[in-house]
Amino acid sequence: MAPHSLKKNYKCSRSLKQFYSGGPIIVSSDGSFIACACGDAINIVDALDSSVKSTIEGESDTLTALALSPDDKLLFSAGHSRQIRVWDLETLKCIRTWKGHEGPVMGMAVHASGGLLATAGSDRKVLVWDVDGGFCTHYFKGHKGVVSSILFHPDADKNILISGSDDATVRVWDLLAKNTEKKCLAILDKHFSAVTSIALSEDGWTLLTAGRDKVVNVWDLHDYSCKTTVATYEVLEAVTPVSSGTPFASFVASLDKRSKKKKTPSQETHFITLGERGVVRIWKSEGSVCLYEQKSSDITVSSDDEESKRGFTAAAVLPSDRGLLCVTADQQFFIYSVVENVEESELVLSKRLVGYNEEISDMKFLGDEEQFLAVATNLEEVRVYDVATMSCSYVLAGHKEVILSLDTCVSSSGNVLIVTGSKDKTVRLWNATSQSCIGVGTGHNGDILAVAFAKKSFNFFVSGSGDRTLKVWSLDGVSEDSEEPINLKTRSVVAAHDKDINSVAVARNDSLVCTGSEDRTASIWRLPDLVHVVTLKGHKRRIFSVEFSPVDQCVMTASGDKTVKIWAISDGSCLKTFEGHTSSVLRASFITDGTQFVSSGADGLLKLWNVNTSECIATYDQHEDKVWALAVGKKTEMVATGGGDAVINLWHDSTASDKEDEFRKEEETILRGQELENAVLDAEYTKAIRLAFELRRPHKVYELFAGLCKKRESDDQIVKALQGLEKEEFRLLFEYLREWNTKPNRCHIAQFVLYQTFNILPPTEIVQVKGIGELLEGLIPYSQRHFNRMDRFVRSSFLLDYTLGEMSVIDPETETEYRKDKKMEEVKVIASVSAMEQDSEGIDQKTPSRKRKSQKSKDKSNKKRLVAEAQGNVITV
């Protein structure tokens, strides 16, 4: 088998984040997304894979109501602040806001035309608003309790508004009535407790109302009479009618065939109810017959004390035959679908979207193909996720306390097994294939903090507990197809440490087991009798994770002292120490056949290491809290991380794809470079400059601008080239100009281009360039220095003009003549210089000989200098 190539990079391919924390939800008209409350924010969640498409940040306001316009372009929200906000879902910006109620808004509904918004408040009022203008068009009062439910008639021609309240009444309002007394068309008062849900049948003439009095009332809107009352014997939170032409309608038809009572189809109304029992029930209004009821709830609770978490809080029928969406009290979305079998149709849970996972303590991949991920959260159940869609496929419930650790394996018979350790001091063995518990182990006197399966034989597993003991549990005699769990037996037990055991690991050949403890040591024991082999001492704080190398005789430990160490099994010596985390290292696991490993810590970081070089290859920051859980796929070597931020991240090896991308970019760069050279040869400076900017070649940009400056009519070509640049390219241009301006041999090009840039760019666009303030601060000092130097040169030139004028080198009257005969002028200048020399010698004769000698040498040097300057000026002129 060829050795694996070293990994250089991982990319986070998928994340499961908290997207729903309880509260209002609303489904789009096509069922493609769900808008739901998450703290102060609103998340737009994809209904297929629960990924967050976008987030609307709130303003520290607890949301109480949501609504969508019929075209799904506008989102309406309200909270305890009484502010009603209108959001544009394309730009995610608030386009309108107003206040109207004296208390929180408890419900909202949008008219079928999209022009009116109705709000129900805790101030017992019902208000209707113009969406475009934000002003109130209707004001309805009459309820004596909090108005919690509100609904427009789906037919835009029927201007009716229906509201339900905690005063046990339902009121029907006329939107066209001008007389105040005639606004309320009817008061429906058959309930004896708060009305929680109202719904209209498909034809729009039958009204369904459900309440906490455990009944559903069916009303005829022709005369507002109560047709029938259906006793459901549970507190209801949602009622929804069954529409024709849907899978639910065909399901109901098949249920009707089995029913003994038969009525005229036109008289029948079918509806679905959901409530505190957490089961879906389908009813027929005629005769108050329950056609279908789930045998058991899909919502799991740990004890009778948590029955409040079992119920449903809301429901909606998804369009396009997507199923029935049910919202649970523990922030989960259940989607039920009708499955047609040969004998009969069934209602099955097709998808489970978990809105909030709480703190994640452990996770492992399932099966040989690693298509599922088992996750232990701060709950009494194991949630198994589909890696492809990140939806919860099923739940394993049975523990009475929080699950702290888990491990998985594939048995010799091909079944996927899961072992879990809990705070209830028991271990449980699960058959993931049948989704049932097949064994329970008792005997520990503390929380079970670590469990691990055998790696080769799969006929035992080990557990480490807060009672400081290590136990080996036998799987002999355990039937993997058992319907009832059996009591697991222990092979051997040892008091392994002085403090809690945080981690256990079994060697690849099942001969050794390693334990890591709070006492800052790790110990290696020989199986099956748990004979002590060696103690690993060297960590300064508790050890959180241990793991055997897949190829070498060594073991790796991760500790609270911010280090990872690799130890030799033979003598317990420390072979390597890896430092890099800024806080406790919580997990570490080998990859790439033991040549690399990944580690996660309390600093929220995931790190990739090379064992041979002790080098940290890459660091990833995708968590906002401690990363407690780290899982590595044996086959795919995909990495999964989870922590205190309730986020699950999936990481894929991107080394090969990064290499391909790098090769593709290099190839594209070469082609673009060739295109640039062709543009330069063809004198297409505008195109060449744009390509040079795209390729980030500042020297080439300088050469192009310098070449343009040497040409005639360079101004027009430079302006044309600058006009083709984008805002980002102008930012790069200013960076290049700042560098060129610092160098004397390039400053003149920089100043010329800067001048043309300021000519074509208005100040309003210049200030929009990112970082322009810092760039101009670098340009101004050197530009001032250049201008000061130019001023000095100009002043010096005046002195030269004066000197040459006094020497008659520059004479306006003889300038034309001088141009005709340069050589004659040079002779005259030399002659005048000689005459000046003779005059100076005559004067020097009157002085002492010593002074005359020194003055003579000075005059001789002055003569040479004047002749040279005169010759130079003659040539220049």
Tab-separated table of N, CA, C and O in Angstrom, residues 153-239:
chain	number	residue	atom	x	y	z
A	153	HIS	N	-58.631	36.344	5.428
A	153	HIS	CA	-59.245	35.366	4.542
A	153	HIS	C	-58.365	35.227	3.303
A	153	HIS	O	-57.928	36.229	2.722
A	154	PRO	N	-58.062	34.003	2.861
A	154	PRO	CA	-57.140	33.840	1.714
A	154	PRO	C	-57.667	34.410	0.406
A	154	PRO	O	-56.881	34.712	-0.490
A	155	ASP	N	-58.983	34.572	0.293
A	155	ASP	CA	-59.562	35.175	-0.907
A	155	ASP	C	-59.501	36.688	-0.759
A	155	ASP	O	-60.114	37.272	0.150
A	156	ALA	N	-58.756	37.348	-1.654
A	156	ALA	CA	-58.575	38.796	-1.547
A	156	ALA	C	-59.878	39.558	-1.706
A	156	ALA	O	-59.998	40.704	-1.247
A	157	ASP	N	-60.880	38.950	-2.363
A	157	ASP	CA	-62.162	39.623	-2.552
A	157	ASP	C	-63.022	39.593	-1.296
A	157	ASP	O	-63.967	40.377	-1.174
A	158	LYS	N	-62.758	38.685	-0.384
A	158	LYS	CA	-63.498	38.614	0.874
A	158	LYS	C	-62.699	39.379	1.925
A	158	LYS	O	-61.698	38.905	2.438
A	159	ASN	N	-63.108	40.553	2.226
A	159	ASN	CA	-62.378	41.432	3.142
A	159	ASN	C	-62.757	41.113	4.579
A	159	ASN	O	-63.492	41.858	5.250
A	160	ILE	N	-62.288	39.955	5.033
A	160	ILE	CA	-62.584	39.464	6.374
A	160	ILE	C	-61.270	39.224	7.114
A	160	ILE	O	-60.315	38.700	6.556
A	161	LEU	N	-61.263	39.602	8.381
A	161	LEU	CA	-60.119	39.366	9.265
A	161	LEU	C	-60.624	38.612	10.492
A	161	LEU	O	-61.648	38.976	11.073
A	162	ILE	N	-59.902	37.554	10.872
A	162	ILE	CA	-60.300	36.702	11.994
A	162	ILE	C	-59.215	36.754	13.059
A	162	ILE	O	-58.016	36.647	12.740
A	163	SER	N	-59.616	36.879	14.318
A	163	SER	CA	-58.649	36.954	15.416
A	163	SER	C	-59.089	36.050	16.557
A	163	SER	O	-60.288	35.906	16.832
A	164	GLY	N	-58.121	35.437	17.230
A	164	GLY	CA	-58.379	34.592	18.392
A	164	GLY	C	-57.643	35.116	19.596
A	164	GLY	O	-56.523	35.627	19.476
A	165	SER	N	-58.261	34.979	20.778
A	165	SER	CA	-57.715	35.634	21.966
A	165	SER	C	-57.689	34.691	23.158
A	165	SER	O	-58.290	33.609	23.158
A	166	ASP	N	-56.991	35.144	24.198
A	166	ASP	CA	-56.952	34.409	25.454
A	166	ASP	C	-58.272	34.493	26.215
A	166	ASP	O	-58.440	33.799	27.226
A	167	ASP	N	-59.202	35.338	25.760
A	167	ASP	CA	-60.507	35.423	26.424
A	167	ASP	C	-61.466	34.343	25.930
A	167	ASP	O	-62.674	34.421	26.170
A	168	ALA	N	-60.915	33.347	25.202
A	168	ALA	CA	-61.663	32.174	24.737
A	168	ALA	C	-62.657	32.509	23.635
A	168	ALA	O	-63.589	31.744	23.385
A	169	THR	N	-62.462	33.643	22.946
A	169	THR	CA	-63.360	34.007	21.852
A	169	THR	C	-62.588	34.183	20.559
A	169	THR	O	-61.386	34.473	20.563
A	170	VAL	N	-63.339	34.008	19.468
A	170	VAL	CA	-62.830	34.283	18.130
A	170	VAL	C	-63.749	35.333	17.511
A	170	VAL	O	-64.988	35.174	17.541
A	171	ARG	N	-63.162	36.387	16.967
A	171	ARG	CA	-63.960	37.466	16.383
A	171	ARG	C	-63.676	37.569	14.894
A	171	ARG	O	-62.528	37.428	14.455
A	172	VAL	N	-64.735	37.854	14.139
A	172	VAL	CA	-64.642	38.048	12.698
A	172	VAL	C	-64.901	39.517	12.412
A	172	VAL	O	-65.951	40.065	12.804
A	173	TRP	N	-63.952	40.174	11.717
A	173	TRP	CA	-64.010	41.620	11.489
A	173	TRP	C	-64.216	41.907	9.999
A	173	TRP	O	-63.650	41.228	9.146
A	174	ASP	N	-65.015	42.941	9.742
A	174	ASP	CA	-65.283	43.379	8.373
A	174	ASP	C	-64.372	44.555	8.050
A	174	ASP	O	-64.429	45.603	8.711
A	175	LEU	N	-63.526	44.398	7.020
A	175	LEU	CA	-62.581	45.455	6.666
A	175	LEU	C	-63.227	46.597	5.893
A	175	LEU	O	-62.630	47.673	5.758
A	176	LEU	N	-64.447	46.391	5.362
A	176	LEU	CA	-65.101	47.425	4.561
A	176	LEU	C	-66.155	48.197	5.338
A	176	LEU	O	-66.715	49.169	4.807
A	177	ALA	N	-66.452	47.776	6.572
A	177	ALA	CA	-67.498	48.438	7.351
A	177	ALA	C	-67.052	49.835	7.762
A	177	ALA	O	-65.927	50.037	8.237
A	178	LYS	N	-67.935	50.799	7.563
A	178	LYS	CA	-67.647	52.174	7.947
A	178	LYS	C	-68.207	52.481	9.330
A	178	LYS	O	-67.691	53.335	10.039
A	179	ASN	N	-69.304	51.799	9.680
A	179	ASN	CA	-69.913	52.004	10.987
A	179	ASN	C	-69.120	51.212	12.033
A	179	ASN	O	-68.854	50.025	11.867
A	180	THR	N	-68.739	51.870	13.082
A	180	THR	CA	-67.925	51.239	14.125
A	180	THR	C	-68.636	50.033	14.727
A	180	THR	O	-68.012	49.016	15.045
A	181	GLU	N	-69.947	50.113	14.889
A	181	GLU	CA	-70.686	49.027	15.516
A	181	GLU	C	-70.773	47.806	14.621
A	181	GLU	O	-71.021	46.701	15.100
A	182	LYS	N	-70.615	47.969	13.317
A	182	LYS	CA	-70.760	46.850	12.390
A	182	LYS	C	-69.413	46.253	11.977
A	182	LYS	O	-69.351	45.427	11.084
A	183	LYS	N	-68.353	46.697	12.583
A	183	LYS	CA	-67.036	46.168	12.236
A	183	LYS	C	-66.905	44.701	12.622
A	183	LYS	O	-66.317	43.911	11.902
A	184	CYS	N	-67.428	44.322	13.772
A	184	CYS	CA	-67.348	42.936	14.228
A	184	CYS	C	-68.546	42.181	13.670
A	184	CYS	O	-69.698	42.419	14.077
A	185	LEU	N	-68.281	41.269	12.729
A	185	LEU	CA	-69.364	40.526	12.099
A	185	LEU	C	-69.902	39.434	13.012
A	185	LEU	O	-71.093	39.122	12.968
A	186	ALA	N	-69.024	38.806	13.795
A	186	ALA	CA	-69.475	37.714	14.655
A	186	ALA	C	-68.501	37.502	15.793
A	186	ALA	O	-67.297	37.797	15.673
A	187	ILE	N	-69.038	37.005	16.904
A	187	ILE	CA	-68.223	36.600	18.049
A	187	ILE	C	-68.467	35.114	18.268
A	187	ILE	O	-69.587	34.696	18.585
A	188	LEU	N	-67.393	34.326	18.102
A	188	LEU	CA	-67.487	32.876	18.234
A	188	LEU	C	-66.931	32.496	19.599
A	188	LEU	O	-65.723	32.593	19.843
A	189	ASP	N	-67.831	32.081	20.499
A	189	ASP	CA	-67.427	31.909	21.900
A	189	ASP	C	-67.756	30.523	22.438
A	189	ASP	O	-68.311	30.375	23.527
A	190	LYS	N	-67.414	29.508	21.674
A	190	LYS	CA	-67.650	28.145	22.119
A	190	LYS	C	-66.485	27.553	22.921
A	190	LYS	O	-66.587	26.451	23.445
A	191	HIS	N	-65.362	28.251	22.947
A	191	HIS	CA	-64.210	27.739	23.695
A	191	HIS	C	-64.324	28.132	25.166
A	191	HIS	O	-64.984	29.114	25.534
A	192	PHE	N	-63.631	27.383	26.015
A	192	PHE	CA	-63.617	27.661	27.444
A	192	PHE	C	-62.222	28.027	27.947
A	192	PHE	O	-62.036	28.169	29.157
A	193	SER	N	-61.271	28.130	27.015
A	193	SER	CA	-59.911	28.514	27.386
A	193	SER	C	-59.296	29.268	26.210
A	193	SER	O	-59.967	29.519	25.203
A	194	ALA	N	-58.061	29.626	26.352
A	194	ALA	CA	-57.395	30.450	25.333
A	194	ALA	C	-57.412	29.752	23.977
A	194	ALA	O	-57.173	28.547	23.871
A	195	VAL	N	-57.656	30.534	22.929
A	195	VAL	CA	-57.603	30.040	21.556
A	195	VAL	C	-56.155	30.120	21.084
A	195	VAL	O	-55.539	31.193	21.123
A	196	THR	N	-55.594	29.007	20.653
A	196	THR	CA	-54.171	28.951	20.284
A	196	THR	C	-53.925	28.935	18.783
A	196	THR	O	-52.853	29.308	18.328
A	197	SER	N	-54.916	28.471	17.997
A	197	SER	CA	-54.687	28.351	16.559
A	197	SER	C	-56.009	28.473	15.814
A	197	SER	O	-57.047	27.974	16.286
A	198	ILE	N	-55.989	29.147	14.659
A	198	ILE	CA	-57.148	29.252	13.789
A	198	ILE	C	-56.707	28.942	12.364
A	198	ILE	O	-55.571	29.241	11.977
A	199	ALA	N	-57.600	28.329	11.592
A	199	ALA	CA	-57.266	27.960	10.216
A	199	ALA	C	-58.543	27.902	9.399
A	199	ALA	O	-59.633	27.637	9.935
A	200	LEU	N	-58.420	28.133	8.086
A	200	LEU	CA	-59.542	28.097	7.164
A	200	LEU	C	-59.410	26.906	6.223
A	200	LEU	O	-58.291	26.550	5.815
A	201	SER	N	-60.534	26.315	5.879
A	201	SER	CA	-60.526	25.196	4.947
A	201	SER	C	-60.177	25.678	3.550
A	201	SER	O	-60.087	26.888	3.286
A	202	GLU	N	-60.017	24.738	2.633
A	202	GLU	CA	-59.583	25.063	1.281
A	202	GLU	C	-60.606	25.922	0.541
A	202	GLU	O	-60.235	26.818	-0.214
A	203	ASP	N	-61.908	25.687	0.782
A	203	ASP	CA	-62.932	26.476	0.096
A	203	ASP	C	-63.178	27.822	0.756
A	203	ASP	O	-63.887	28.671	0.214
A	204	GLY	N	-62.608	28.041	1.941
A	204	GLY	CA	-62.717	29.333	2.600
A	204	GLY	C	-63.998	29.552	3.373
A	204	GLY	O	-64.224	30.662	3.882
A	205	TRP	N	-64.857	28.535	3.534
A	205	TRP	CA	-66.131	28.708	4.219
A	205	TRP	C	-66.205	27.942	5.532
A	205	TRP	O	-67.200	28.035	6.244
A	206	THR	N	-65.165	27.196	5.866
A	206	THR	CA	-65.133	26.464	7.132
A	206	THR	C	-63.948	26.949	7.957
A	206	THR	O	-62.809	26.968	7.473
A	207	LEU	N	-64.241	27.337	9.179
A	207	LEU	CA	-63.212	27.849	10.090
A	207	LEU	C	-62.949	26.826	11.175
A	207	LEU	O	-63.886	26.308	11.798
A	208	LEU	N	-61.660	26.535	11.404
A	208	LEU	CA	-61.234	25.629	12.466
A	208	LEU	C	-60.559	26.434	13.561
A	208	LEU	O	-59.665	27.238	13.280
A	209	THR	N	-60.984	26.223	14.805
A	209	THR	CA	-60.356	26.907	15.938
A	209	THR	C	-59.975	25.870	16.986
A	209	THR	O	-60.770	24.990	17.327
A	210	ALA	N	-58.755	25.963	17.480
A	210	ALA	CA	-58.244	25.040	18.499
A	210	ALA	C	-57.806	25.830	19.714
A	210	ALA	O	-57.352	26.976	19.600
A	211	GLY	N	-57.942	25.224	20.901
A	211	GLY	CA	-57.577	25.928	22.118
A	211	GLY	C	-57.017	25.005	23.173
A	211	GLY	O	-56.883	23.794	22.984
A	212	ARG	N	-56.732	25.615	24.290
A	212	ARG	CA	-56.189	24.843	25.407
A	212	ARG	C	-57.295	24.134	26.196
A	212	ARG	O	-56.997	23.499	27.213
A	213	ASP	N	-58.528	24.261	25.745
A	213	ASP	CA	-59.612	23.510	26.373
A	213	ASP	C	-59.760	22.123	25.761
A	213	ASP	O	-60.756	21.433	25.999
A	214	LYS	N	-58.773	21.731	24.907
A	214	LYS	CA	-58.665	20.374	24.368
A	214	LYS	C	-59.774	20.033	23.372
A	214	LYS	O	-60.140	18.872	23.207
A	215	VAL	N	-60.296	21.040	22.680
A	215	VAL	CA	-61.306	20.796	21.647
A	215	VAL	C	-60.968	21.596	20.402
A	215	VAL	O	-60.231	22.596	20.458
A	216	VAL	N	-61.525	21.135	19.273
A	216	VAL	CA	-61.483	21.860	18.007
A	216	VAL	C	-62.922	22.151	17.604
A	216	VAL	O	-63.753	21.227	17.515
A	217	ASN	N	-63.233	23.416	17.373
A	217	ASN	CA	-64.560	23.811	16.926
A	217	ASN	C	-64.542	24.047	15.423
A	217	ASN	O	-63.612	24.681	14.899
A	218	VAL	N	-65.547	23.549	14.740
A	218	VAL	CA	-65.684	23.700	13.292
A	218	VAL	C	-66.842	24.659	13.037
A	218	VAL	O	-67.992	24.383	13.455
A	219	TRP	N	-66.558	25.795	12.351
A	219	TRP	CA	-67.536	26.858	12.162
A	219	TRP	C	-67.868	27.004	10.682
A	219	TRP	O	-67.003	26.875	9.820
A	220	ASP	N	-69.139	27.331	10.430
A	220	ASP	CA	-69.620	27.634	9.087
A	220	ASP	C	-69.659	29.154	8.935
A	220	ASP	O	-70.397	29.843	9.657
A	221	LEU	N	-68.874	29.700	8.024
A	221	LEU	CA	-68.782	31.149	7.877
A	221	LEU	C	-69.963	31.741	7.116
A	221	LEU	O	-70.040	32.967	6.982
A	222	HIS	N	-70.858	30.903	6.592
A	222	HIS	CA	-72.049	31.455	5.959
A	222	HIS	C	-72.938	32.123	6.996
A	222	HIS	O	-73.441	33.238	6.785
A	223	ASP	N	-73.160	31.458	8.108
A	223	ASP	CA	-74.007	32.004	9.164
A	223	ASP	C	-73.307	32.056	10.520
A	223	ASP	O	-73.936	32.361	11.532
A	224	TYR	N	-71.990	31.750	10.530
A	224	TYR	CA	-71.175	31.804	11.738
A	224	TYR	C	-71.712	30.882	12.834
A	224	TYR	O	-71.669	31.193	14.027
A	225	SER	N	-72.200	29.741	12.412
A	225	SER	CA	-72.691	28.751	13.369
A	225	SER	C	-71.648	27.663	13.589
A	225	SER	O	-70.811	27.400	12.713
A	226	CYS	N	-71.660	27.045	14.747
A	226	CYS	CA	-70.728	25.970	15.066
A	226	CYS	C	-71.299	24.662	14.540
A	226	CYS	O	-72.352	24.184	15.015
A	227	LYS	N	-70.615	24.100	13.563
A	227	LYS	CA	-71.092	22.864	12.950
A	227	LYS	C	-70.883	21.669	13.888
A	227	LYS	O	-71.740	20.807	14.025
A	228	THR	N	-69.696	21.628	14.498
A	228	THR	CA	-69.409	20.509	15.396
A	228	THR	C	-68.245	20.864	16.309
A	228	THR	O	-67.461	21.780	16.025
A	229	THR	N	-68.140	20.131	17.391
A	229	THR	CA	-67.025	20.279	18.332
A	229	THR	C	-66.343	18.920	18.466
A	229	THR	O	-67.002	17.918	18.782
A	230	VAL	N	-65.035	18.905	18.209
A	230	VAL	CA	-64.257	17.661	18.260
A	230	VAL	C	-63.409	17.673	19.528
A	230	VAL	O	-62.559	18.559	19.705
A	231	ALA	N	-63.631	16.709	20.413
A	231	ALA	CA	-62.839	16.596	21.638
A	231	ALA	C	-61.557	15.821	21.338
A	231	ALA	O	-61.606	14.683	20.871
A	232	THR	N	-60.411	16.431	21.594
A	232	THR	CA	-59.124	15.801	21.288
A	232	THR	C	-58.417	15.283	22.531
A	232	THR	O	-57.449	14.523	22.425
A	233	TYR	N	-58.839	15.717	23.722
A	233	TYR	CA	-58.296	15.244	25.008
A	233	TYR	C	-56.794	15.547	25.161
A	233	TYR	O	-56.076	14.808	25.814
A	234	GLU	N	-56.368	16.631	24.548
A	234	GLU	CA	-55.010	17.145	24.796
A	234	GLU	C	-55.001	18.634	24.513
A	234	GLU	O	-55.780	19.135	23.686
A	235	VAL	N	-54.138	19.353	25.206
A	235	VAL	CA	-53.993	20.785	24.956
A	235	VAL	C	-53.388	20.971	23.566
A	235	VAL	O	-52.307	20.446	23.280
A	236	LEU	N	-54.090	21.704	22.729
A	236	LEU	CA	-53.673	21.853	21.334
A	236	LEU	C	-52.923	23.160	21.137
A	236	LEU	O	-53.243	24.190	21.740
A	237	GLU	N	-51.925	23.089	20.261
A	237	GLU	CA	-51.149	24.267	19.897
A	237	GLU	C	-51.292	24.619	18.425
A	237	GLU	O	-51.016	25.748	18.031
A	238	ALA	N	-51.726	23.668	17.604
A	238	ALA	CA	-51.833	23.944	16.167
A	238	ALA	C	-52.906	23.063	15.551
A	238	ALA	O	-53.069	21.893	15.929
A	239	VAL	N	-53.629	23.620	14.601
A	239	VAL	CA	-54.588	22.884	13.793
A	239	VAL	C	-54.425	23.352	12.353
A	239	VAL	O	-54.237	24.540	12.094
